[in-house]
PDB file of C-alpha atoms in Angstrom:
ATOM      1  CA  MET A   1       0.940  20.301   7.859  1.00 50.00           C
ATOM      2  CA  MET A   2      -2.275  21.446   6.466  1.00 59.00           C
ATOM      3  CA  ASN A   3      -3.531  22.261  10.058  1.00 78.00           C
ATOM      4  CA  LEU A   4      -4.343  18.472  10.498  1.00 88.00           C
ATOM      5  CA  PRO A   5      -5.071  16.606  13.911  1.00 88.00           C
ATOM      6  CA  LYS A   6      -1.820  14.922  15.047  1.00 92.00           C
ATOM      7  CA  VAL A   7      -1.475  11.419  16.017  1.00 93.00           C
ATOM      8  CA  ASP A   8       0.034  11.239  19.421  1.00 90.00           C
ATOM      9  CA  SER A   9      -0.185   7.509  20.137  1.00 94.00           C
ATOM     10  CA  LEU A  10       2.692   6.313  17.882  1.00 96.00           C
ATOM     11  CA  GLU A  11       4.833   3.678  19.304  1.00 97.00           C
ATOM     12  CA  ARG A  12       7.426   1.368  17.734  1.00 97.00           C
ATOM     13  CA  LYS A  13       6.198  -2.273  17.842  1.00 98.00           C
ATOM     14  CA  ALA A  14       9.259  -3.857  16.534  1.00 98.00           C
ATOM     15  CA  MET A  15      12.412  -3.461  14.240  1.00 98.00           C
ATOM     16  CA  LEU A  16      12.237  -5.524  11.370  1.00 99.00           C
ATOM     17  CA  ASP A  17      14.830  -8.268  10.402  1.00 98.00           C
ATOM     18  CA  HIS A  18      17.872  -6.639   8.387  1.00 97.00           C
ATOM     19  CA  ALA A  19      16.722  -8.500   5.251  1.00 97.00           C
ATOM     20  CA  LEU A  20      13.754  -6.223   5.030  1.00 98.00           C
ATOM     21  CA  GLN A  21      15.344  -2.892   4.941  1.00 97.00           C
ATOM     22  CA  GLU A  22      13.490  -1.969   1.557  1.00 96.00           C
ATOM     23  CA  THR A  23       9.961  -3.424   3.062  1.00 97.00           C
ATOM     24  CA  SER A  24       7.641  -1.791   0.825  1.00 96.00           C
ATOM     25  CA  GLY A  25       3.981  -3.047   1.899  1.00 98.00           C
ATOM     26  CA  LEU A  26       2.084  -4.978   4.643  1.00 98.00           C
ATOM     27  CA  LEU A  27      -0.691  -7.682   4.275  1.00 99.00           C
ATOM     28  CA  LYS A  28      -2.777  -9.428   7.073  1.00 98.00           C
ATOM     29  CA  ILE A  29      -4.277 -12.720   6.208  1.00 97.00           C
ATOM     30  CA  ASP A  30      -6.054 -14.178   8.947  1.00 95.00           C
ATOM     31  CA  SER A  31      -3.444 -14.150  11.853  1.00 94.00           C
ATOM     32  CA  THR A  32      -0.507 -14.176   9.231  1.00 98.00           C
ATOM     33  CA  TRP A  33       1.454 -11.300   8.207  1.00 98.00           C
ATOM     34  CA  TRP A  34       3.268 -10.763   5.072  1.00 99.00           C
ATOM     35  CA  THR A  35       5.765  -8.203   3.763  1.00 98.00           C
ATOM     36  CA  PHE A  36       8.220  -7.964   0.856  1.00 98.00           C
ATOM     37  CA  ASN A  37      11.181  -5.874  -0.517  1.00 97.00           C
ATOM     38  CA  ASP A  38      10.642  -3.455  -3.256  1.00 93.00           C
ATOM     39  CA  GLY A  39      12.463  -3.084  -6.805  1.00 83.00           C
ATOM     40  CA  GLY A  40      15.698  -5.249  -7.500  1.00 78.00           C
ATOM     41  CA  GLY A  41      15.089  -7.854  -4.647  1.00 82.00           C
ATOM     42  CA  PHE A  42      14.272 -11.133  -4.565  1.00 93.00           C
ATOM     43  CA  PRO A  43      10.605 -12.355  -5.787  1.00 97.00           C
ATOM     44  CA  ASN A  44       9.853 -13.305  -2.053  1.00 98.00           C
ATOM     45  CA  LEU A  45       6.940 -12.874   0.242  1.00 98.00           C
ATOM     46  CA  TYR A  46       8.239 -12.819   3.743  1.00 98.00           C
ATOM     47  CA  GLN A  47       6.011 -13.920   6.827  1.00 99.00           C
ATOM     48  CA  ILE A  48       6.880 -12.034   9.863  1.00 99.00           C
ATOM     49  CA  ASP A  49       6.011 -11.622  13.549  1.00 98.00           C
ATOM     50  CA  PRO A  50       4.748  -8.645  14.110  1.00 97.00           C
ATOM     51  CA  GLY A  51       5.610  -8.362  17.371  1.00 97.00           C
ATOM     52  CA  SER A  52       9.439  -9.170  17.161  1.00 98.00           C
ATOM     53  CA  GLY A  53       9.854  -8.296  13.539  1.00 98.00           C
ATOM     54  CA  GLU A  54      11.535 -11.435  12.845  1.00 99.00           C
ATOM     55  CA  ILE A  55      11.062 -13.587   9.729  1.00 99.00           C
ATOM     56  CA  LEU A  56       9.113 -16.599  10.355  1.00 99.00           C
ATOM     57  CA  GLN A  57       9.219 -18.120   6.783  1.00 98.00           C
ATOM     58  CA  THR A  58      10.046 -17.007   3.076  1.00 98.00           C
ATOM     59  CA  LYS A  59       8.034 -17.978   0.016  1.00 98.00           C
ATOM     60  CA  LYS A  60       9.630 -17.696  -3.220  1.00 98.00           C
ATOM     61  CA  ILE A  61       7.139 -16.921  -6.014  1.00 98.00           C
ATOM     62  CA  ALA A  62       8.369 -18.862  -9.064  1.00 94.00           C
ATOM     63  CA  GLU A  63       8.006 -17.579 -12.342  1.00 93.00           C
ATOM     64  CA  ALA A  64       7.746 -13.933 -11.046  1.00 96.00           C
ATOM     65  CA  LYS A  65      10.397 -11.151 -11.132  1.00 96.00           C
ATOM     66  CA  ASN A  66      10.662  -8.079  -8.862  1.00 97.00           C
ATOM     67  CA  LYS A  67      11.458  -5.343 -11.049  1.00 96.00           C
ATOM     68  CA  ASP A  68       9.625  -2.806  -8.711  1.00 97.00           C
ATOM     69  CA  TRP A  69       7.512  -4.334  -6.380  1.00 98.00           C
ATOM     70  CA  GLU A  70       5.311  -1.807  -4.626  1.00 98.00           C
ATOM     71  CA  ALA A  71       2.237  -2.888  -3.176  1.00 98.00           C
ATOM     72  CA  ILE A  72       0.048  -5.855  -2.084  1.00 99.00           C
ATOM     73  CA  ALA A  73      -3.371  -6.983  -1.419  1.00 98.00           C
ATOM     74  CA  PHE A  74      -5.765  -9.970  -0.609  1.00 98.00           C
ATOM     75  CA  GLY A  75      -9.066 -10.755  -2.172  1.00 96.00           C
ATOM     76  CA  GLU A  76     -11.120 -13.735  -3.271  1.00 94.00           C
ATOM     77  CA  GLY A  77      -8.319 -16.101  -1.694  1.00 95.00           C
ATOM     78  CA  PHE A  78      -5.605 -14.732  -3.658  1.00 97.00           C
ATOM     79  CA  ILE A  79      -2.582 -12.612  -2.832  1.00 98.00           C
ATOM     80  CA  PHE A  80      -1.988  -9.471  -5.406  1.00 98.00           C
ATOM     81  CA  ILE A  81       1.494  -8.313  -5.727  1.00 99.00           C
ATOM     82  CA  GLY A  82       1.837  -4.962  -7.535  1.00 98.00           C
ATOM     83  CA  ASP A  83       4.975  -4.721  -9.904  1.00 98.00           C
ATOM     84  CA  ILE A  84       3.861  -1.312 -10.436  1.00 98.00           C
ATOM     85  CA  GLY A  85       6.453   0.993  -9.419  1.00 97.00           C
ATOM     86  CA  ASN A  86       7.231   3.485 -12.029  1.00 96.00           C
ATOM     87  CA  ASN A  87       9.068   6.333 -10.647  1.00 91.00           C
ATOM     88  CA  ARG A  88      10.536   7.868 -13.991  1.00 89.00           C
ATOM     89  CA  GLY A  89       7.528   7.149 -15.892  1.00 90.00           C
ATOM     90  CA  GLY A  90       8.942   5.020 -18.519  1.00 90.00           C
ATOM     91  CA  ARG A  91       7.671   1.385 -17.709  1.00 93.00           C
ATOM     92  CA  LYS A  92       5.533  -0.599 -20.032  1.00 90.00           C
ATOM     93  CA  ASP A  93       5.523  -3.804 -18.416  1.00 94.00           C
ATOM     94  CA  LEU A  94       3.434  -2.909 -15.425  1.00 97.00           C
ATOM     95  CA  SER A  95       1.668  -5.833 -13.851  1.00 96.00           C
ATOM     96  CA  VAL A  96      -0.168  -7.509 -10.866  1.00 97.00           C
ATOM     97  CA  TYR A  97       0.913 -10.934  -9.865  1.00 98.00           C
ATOM     98  CA  MET A  98      -2.023 -13.066  -8.662  1.00 97.00           C
ATOM     99  CA  ILE A  99      -0.716 -15.566  -6.081  1.00 98.00           C
ATOM    100  CA  ASP A 100      -2.670 -18.910  -5.047  1.00 97.00           C
ATOM    101  CA  THR A 101      -2.391 -18.782  -1.043  1.00 96.00           C
ATOM    102  CA  SER A 102      -2.608 -22.572  -0.902  1.00 95.00           C
ATOM    103  CA  ASP A 103       0.800 -23.201  -2.367  1.00 96.00           C
ATOM    104  CA  PHE A 104       2.119 -19.541  -3.112  1.00 97.00           C
ATOM    105  CA  SER A 105       2.342 -20.313  -7.028  1.00 97.00           C
ATOM    106  CA  LEU A 106       1.696 -17.823  -9.702  1.00 97.00           C
ATOM    107  CA  ARG A 107      -1.751 -18.200 -10.697  1.00 96.00           C
ATOM    108  CA  LYS A 108      -1.891 -15.218 -13.249  1.00 96.00           C
ATOM    109  CA  ASN A 109       0.209 -12.215 -14.365  1.00 96.00           C
ATOM    110  CA  LEU A 110      -2.595  -9.467 -14.851  1.00 96.00           C
ATOM    111  CA  LYS A 111      -0.683  -7.015 -17.113  1.00 95.00           C
ATOM    112  CA  PHE A 112      -2.354  -3.578 -17.677  1.00 96.00           C
ATOM    113  CA  LYS A 113      -1.977  -0.199 -19.061  1.00 96.00           C
ATOM    114  CA  TYR A 114      -3.440   3.341 -18.113  1.00 97.00           C
ATOM    115  CA  PRO A 115      -5.826   5.091 -20.459  1.00 97.00           C
ATOM    116  CA  GLU A 116      -3.675   7.055 -22.627  1.00 95.00           C
ATOM    117  CA  GLU A 117      -4.659  10.685 -21.538  1.00 96.00           C
ATOM    118  CA  PHE A 118      -3.403   9.678 -18.276  1.00 96.00           C
ATOM    119  CA  GLY A 119       0.324   8.943 -19.354  1.00 92.00           C
ATOM    120  CA  ASN A 120       2.095   6.231 -17.400  1.00 92.00           C
ATOM    121  CA  PRO A 121       2.088   7.109 -13.445  1.00 96.00           C
ATOM    122  CA  ASP A 122       3.630   5.864 -10.642  1.00 97.00           C
ATOM    123  CA  CYS A 123       1.492   3.797  -8.181  1.00 98.00           C
ATOM    124  CA  GLU A 124       2.309   2.187  -4.914  1.00 98.00           C
ATOM    125  CA  ALA A 125      -0.959   1.509  -3.408  1.00 99.00           C
ATOM    126  CA  ILE A 126      -3.752  -1.196  -4.339  1.00 99.00           C
ATOM    127  CA  LEU A 127      -6.651  -3.041  -2.766  1.00 98.00           C
ATOM    128  CA  THR A 128      -9.228  -5.306  -3.930  1.00 97.00           C
ATOM    129  CA  ARG A 129     -13.150  -4.674  -3.455  1.00 95.00           C
ATOM    130  CA  ASP A 130     -16.358  -6.238  -4.902  1.00 91.00           C
ATOM    131  CA  SER A 131     -14.395  -8.340  -7.467  1.00 92.00           C
ATOM    132  CA  LEU A 132     -12.375  -5.276  -8.635  1.00 96.00           C
ATOM    133  CA  LEU A 133      -8.780  -4.400  -8.061  1.00 97.00           C
ATOM    134  CA  TYR A 134      -8.172  -0.634  -7.456  1.00 98.00           C
ATOM    135  CA  PHE A 135      -4.941   1.448  -7.927  1.00 98.00           C
ATOM    136  CA  PHE A 136      -4.225   4.592  -6.181  1.00 98.00           C
ATOM    137  CA  THR A 137      -1.552   6.613  -8.192  1.00 98.00           C
ATOM    138  CA  LYS A 138       1.551   8.302  -6.462  1.00 97.00           C
ATOM    139  CA  GLU A 139       1.789  11.696  -8.057  1.00 94.00           C
ATOM    140  CA  HIS A 140       5.153  13.391  -7.979  1.00 90.00           C
ATOM    141  CA  LEU A 141       3.923  16.996  -9.064  1.00 88.00           C
ATOM    142  CA  ASP A 142       0.250  17.754  -7.635  1.00 87.00           C
ATOM    143  CA  TRP A 143       0.198  15.396  -4.635  1.00 88.00           C
ATOM    144  CA  ASP A 144      -3.203  14.008  -5.424  1.00 95.00           C
ATOM    145  CA  SER A 145      -4.029  10.268  -6.227  1.00 98.00           C
ATOM    146  CA  LYS A 146      -5.692   9.243  -9.070  1.00 98.00           C
ATOM    147  CA  VAL A 147      -8.158   6.283  -8.740  1.00 98.00           C
ATOM    148  CA  PHE A 148      -8.279   3.299 -11.342  1.00 98.00           C
ATOM    149  CA  SER A 149      -9.987  -0.183 -11.389  1.00 97.00           C
ATOM    150  CA  ARG A 150      -9.780  -3.452 -13.244  1.00 97.00           C
ATOM    151  CA  SER A 151     -11.221  -6.981 -13.002  1.00 94.00           C
ATOM    152  CA  LEU A 152      -9.537  -9.170 -10.797  1.00 92.00           C
ATOM    153  CA  LYS A 153      -9.015 -12.038 -13.104  1.00 81.00           C
ATOM    154  CA  LYS A 154      -9.123 -11.281 -16.772  1.00 86.00           C
ATOM    155  CA  GLY A 155      -5.952 -10.878 -18.869  1.00 84.00           C
ATOM    156  CA  LYS A 156      -4.519  -7.939 -20.051  1.00 87.00           C
ATOM    157  CA  GLU A 157      -6.836  -5.005 -19.608  1.00 92.00           C
ATOM    158  CA  GLU A 158      -6.836  -1.264 -19.796  1.00 96.00           C
ATOM    159  CA  LEU A 159      -7.665   0.489 -16.402  1.00 98.00           C
ATOM    160  CA  LYS A 160     -10.943   2.476 -15.931  1.00 97.00           C
ATOM    161  CA  TYR A 161     -10.423   5.827 -14.574  1.00 98.00           C
ATOM    162  CA  LEU A 162     -12.587   6.751 -11.462  1.00 97.00           C
ATOM    163  CA  GLY A 163     -11.812   9.947 -10.177  1.00 98.00           C
ATOM    164  CA  THR A 164      -9.270  11.844  -8.129  1.00 98.00           C
ATOM    165  CA  LEU A 165      -8.653  12.285  -4.552  1.00 98.00           C
ATOM    166  CA  ASN A 166      -7.093  15.441  -3.402  1.00 96.00           C
ATOM    167  CA  THR A 167      -4.877  13.813  -0.744  1.00 95.00           C
ATOM    168  CA  GLU A 168      -1.914  16.416  -0.709  1.00 91.00           C
ATOM    169  CA  SER A 169       0.472  13.598  -0.448  1.00 93.00           C
ATOM    170  CA  LYS A 170       2.148  10.926  -2.090  1.00 95.00           C
ATOM    171  CA  VAL A 171       0.191   8.039  -1.516  1.00 97.00           C
ATOM    172  CA  THR A 172       2.220   4.714  -0.533  1.00 97.00           C
ATOM    173  CA  ALA A 173      -0.556   2.395   0.621  1.00 98.00           C
ATOM    174  CA  ALA A 174      -4.159   1.685   0.741  1.00 98.00           C
ATOM    175  CA  PHE A 175      -6.388  -0.445   2.845  1.00 95.00           C
ATOM    176  CA  SER A 176     -10.258  -0.873   3.472  1.00 96.00           C
ATOM    177  CA  LYS A 177     -12.230  -1.959   6.358  1.00 93.00           C
ATOM    178  CA  ARG A 178     -16.023  -2.429   5.988  1.00 89.00           C
ATOM    179  CA  ASP A 179     -17.165   1.004   4.347  1.00 94.00           C
ATOM    180  CA  THR A 180     -14.080   2.939   4.814  1.00 97.00           C
ATOM    181  CA  LEU A 181     -10.817   3.465   2.912  1.00 98.00           C
ATOM    182  CA  TYR A 182      -7.467   4.452   4.553  1.00 98.00           C
ATOM    183  CA  LEU A 183      -4.638   5.796   2.390  1.00 98.00           C
ATOM    184  CA  LEU A 184      -1.050   6.412   3.781  1.00 98.00           C
ATOM    185  CA  GLY A 185       1.077   8.715   2.070  1.00 96.00           C
ATOM    186  CA  TYR A 186       3.868  11.345   2.929  1.00 92.00           C
ATOM    187  CA  LYS A 187       4.240  15.239   1.937  1.00 83.00           C
ATOM    188  CA  GLU A 188       7.852  15.361   0.861  1.00 73.00           C
ATOM    189  CA  SER A 189      10.310  18.056   2.294  1.00 68.00           C
ATOM    190  CA  ILE A 190      13.296  17.900   4.343  1.00 62.00           C
ATOM    191  CA  VAL A 191      11.337  15.087   6.398  1.00 74.00           C
ATOM    192  CA  ARG A 192       8.735  12.704   5.370  1.00 86.00           C
ATOM    193  CA  ARG A 193       6.038  12.829   7.896  1.00 91.00           C
ATOM    194  CA  PRO A 194       3.155  10.497   7.207  1.00 95.00           C
ATOM    195  CA  ILE A 195      -0.338  11.516   6.431  1.00 95.00           C
ATOM    196  CA  VAL A 196      -3.383   9.149   6.992  1.00 97.00           C
ATOM    197  CA  TRP A 197      -6.735   9.760   5.290  1.00 97.00           C
ATOM    198  CA  LYS A 198      -9.881   8.096   6.519  1.00 97.00           C
ATOM    199  CA  ILE A 199     -12.608   8.327   4.049  1.00 97.00           C
ATOM    200  CA  PRO A 200     -16.016   6.784   3.868  1.00 97.00           C
ATOM    201  CA  TRP A 201     -16.698   4.407   0.953  1.00 97.00           C
ATOM    202  CA  THR A 202     -20.029   2.945   0.503  1.00 91.00           C
ATOM    203  CA  GLY A 203     -21.602   0.772  -2.081  1.00 79.00           C
ATOM    204  CA  SER A 204     -19.983   0.833  -5.355  1.00 79.00           C
ATOM    205  CA  GLY A 205     -19.555   4.433  -5.503  1.00 86.00           C
ATOM    206  CA  PHE A 206     -16.413   6.518  -5.412  1.00 95.00           C
ATOM    207  CA  PRO A 207     -14.818   7.126  -2.226  1.00 96.00           C
ATOM    208  CA  GLN A 208     -16.395  10.147  -0.258  1.00 96.00           C
ATOM    209  CA  GLN A 209     -13.487  12.554   0.417  1.00 95.00           C
ATOM    210  CA  GLU A 210     -16.031  15.336   1.195  1.00 94.00           C
ATOM    211  CA  LEU A 211     -16.743  13.351   4.378  1.00 92.00           C
ATOM    212  CA  GLY A 212     -13.307  12.229   5.161  1.00 95.00           C
ATOM    213  CA  LYS A 213     -10.549  13.129   7.558  1.00 95.00           C
ATOM    214  CA  ALA A 214      -6.888  13.312   7.201  1.00 95.00           C
ATOM    215  CA  PHE A 215      -4.172  13.465  10.320  1.00 93.00           C
ATOM    216  CA  PHE A 216      -0.479  13.639  10.353  1.00 92.00           C
ATOM    217  CA  ILE A 217       2.073  11.588  12.085  1.00 94.00           C
ATOM    218  CA  ASN A 218       4.860  13.702  13.675  1.00 91.00           C
ATOM    219  CA  ARG A 219       7.925  11.450  13.012  1.00 93.00           C
ATOM    220  CA  ASN A 220      10.225  11.081  10.358  1.00 92.00           C
ATOM    221  CA  LEU A 221       9.239   7.990   8.422  1.00 93.00           C
ATOM    222  CA  GLN A 222       9.308   6.695   4.963  1.00 93.00           C
ATOM    223  CA  ALA A 223       5.950   4.433   5.549  1.00 96.00           C
ATOM    224  CA  GLU A 224       5.049   2.283   2.979  1.00 96.00           C
ATOM    225  CA  GLY A 225       2.541  -0.355   4.523  1.00 98.00           C
ATOM    226  CA  LEU A 226      -0.501   0.046   6.177  1.00 98.00           C
ATOM    227  CA  SER A 227      -3.023  -2.672   7.959  1.00 97.00           C
ATOM    228  CA  MET A 228      -4.764  -3.162  11.254  1.00 96.00           C
ATOM    229  CA  LEU A 229      -3.783  -5.034  14.349  1.00 95.00           C
ATOM    230  CA  ASN A 230      -7.574  -4.883  15.704  1.00 93.00           C
ATOM    231  CA  ASP A 231     -10.575  -2.785  15.357  1.00 92.00           C
ATOM    232  CA  SER A 232      -8.946   0.439  16.488  1.00 93.00           C
ATOM    233  CA  ILE A 233      -4.938  -0.199  16.115  1.00 96.00           C
ATOM    234  CA  PHE A 234      -3.163   0.364  12.946  1.00 98.00           C
ATOM    235  CA  LEU A 235       0.101  -0.897  11.966  1.00 98.00           C
ATOM    236  CA  ILE A 236       2.312   0.478   9.457  1.00 98.00           C
ATOM    237  CA  SER A 237       5.910  -0.093   8.098  1.00 98.00           C
ATOM    238  CA  ASN A 238       8.658   1.866   7.083  1.00 97.00           C
ATOM    239  CA  GLU A 239      11.764   1.722   4.911  1.00 96.00           C
ATOM    240  CA  LYS A 240      15.243   2.021   6.409  1.00 96.00           C
ATOM    241  CA  THR A 241      16.444   5.472   5.910  1.00 93.00           C
ATOM    242  CA  LYS A 242      19.422   7.442   7.412  1.00 92.00           C
ATOM    243  CA  SER A 243      17.331   8.658  10.370  1.00 91.00           C
ATOM    244  CA  GLU A 244      15.075   5.527  11.004  1.00 95.00           C
ATOM    245  CA  ALA A 245      15.987   1.775  10.737  1.00 97.00           C
ATOM    246  CA  GLN A 246      13.291  -0.500   9.166  1.00 98.00           C
ATOM    247  CA  GLY A 247      10.401  -1.239  11.439  1.00 98.00           C
ATOM    248  CA  LEU A 248       6.636  -1.808  12.505  1.00 99.00           C
ATOM    249  CA  TRP A 249       4.897   1.039  14.378  1.00 98.00           C
ATOM    250  CA  THR A 250       1.446   1.134  16.082  1.00 98.00           C
ATOM    251  CA  PHE A 251      -1.264   4.026  16.482  1.00 97.00           C
ATOM    252  CA  GLU A 252      -4.582   4.818  16.975  1.00 96.00           C
ATOM    253  CA  LEU A 253      -6.628   7.414  15.258  1.00 92.00           C
ATOM    254  CA  PRO A 254      -7.524  10.622  17.225  1.00 84.00           C
ATOM    255  CA  LEU A 255     -11.118  10.549  18.668  1.00 66.00           C
ATOM    256  CA  LEU A 256     -12.226  13.165  16.425  1.00 53.00           C
ATOM    257  CA  THR A 257     -11.864  10.824  13.365  1.00 43.00           C
ATOM    258  CA  GLN A 258     -13.430   7.775  14.849  1.00 43.00           C
TER     259      GLN A 258
END
């Protein structure tokens, strides 16, 4: 596994409710936790108890469709849900739903397209930062991640290409805290062991991967969501697979990456 340092602190936090077998993202807003199912499911956000995995409430996003929801982020008082899954590369209706947290109504449908020279990639990771929405692609051939951005609130817009991160994995989630970018992904083989990147990201520049660290989790998990319980403990979510039920897991970074 690229001779990466290993996470030894992984613990199952909870089994997720049966209705969340295809959980595909994780978001913390203040003291509340939210998740959703991916493509073909209901256009719902589910508030969950991270300690028990139970659903506390369900919010249907009226006027939204869940063609292939794959990512979630929060910024400037809004939730952003990425209907951006594109495994086969044929979608022309990619968009991000902008949700008002006061009543969970659909404020805007932020449609977008990639610059023509990049084709129509798959993507499962977004985040907000400095009034921009960032996209981290999931590449199925070269296993890097191309980074794009767009405004948070404008209408249809072509994404701006910022650069490529050599993640050596298929990126499934992105999360930032202060001046650090965290990426979650996996290297696909017989098993899917998660890989997590910790990358400095200061100012308005590009993430400084040359100063970053990567490490792997020695567990066969299709990890899809990433956030933090507190300043040191991470929370990840995984879809149900033949080898593992849907659930929530905690871990801390090895000391050498702190």
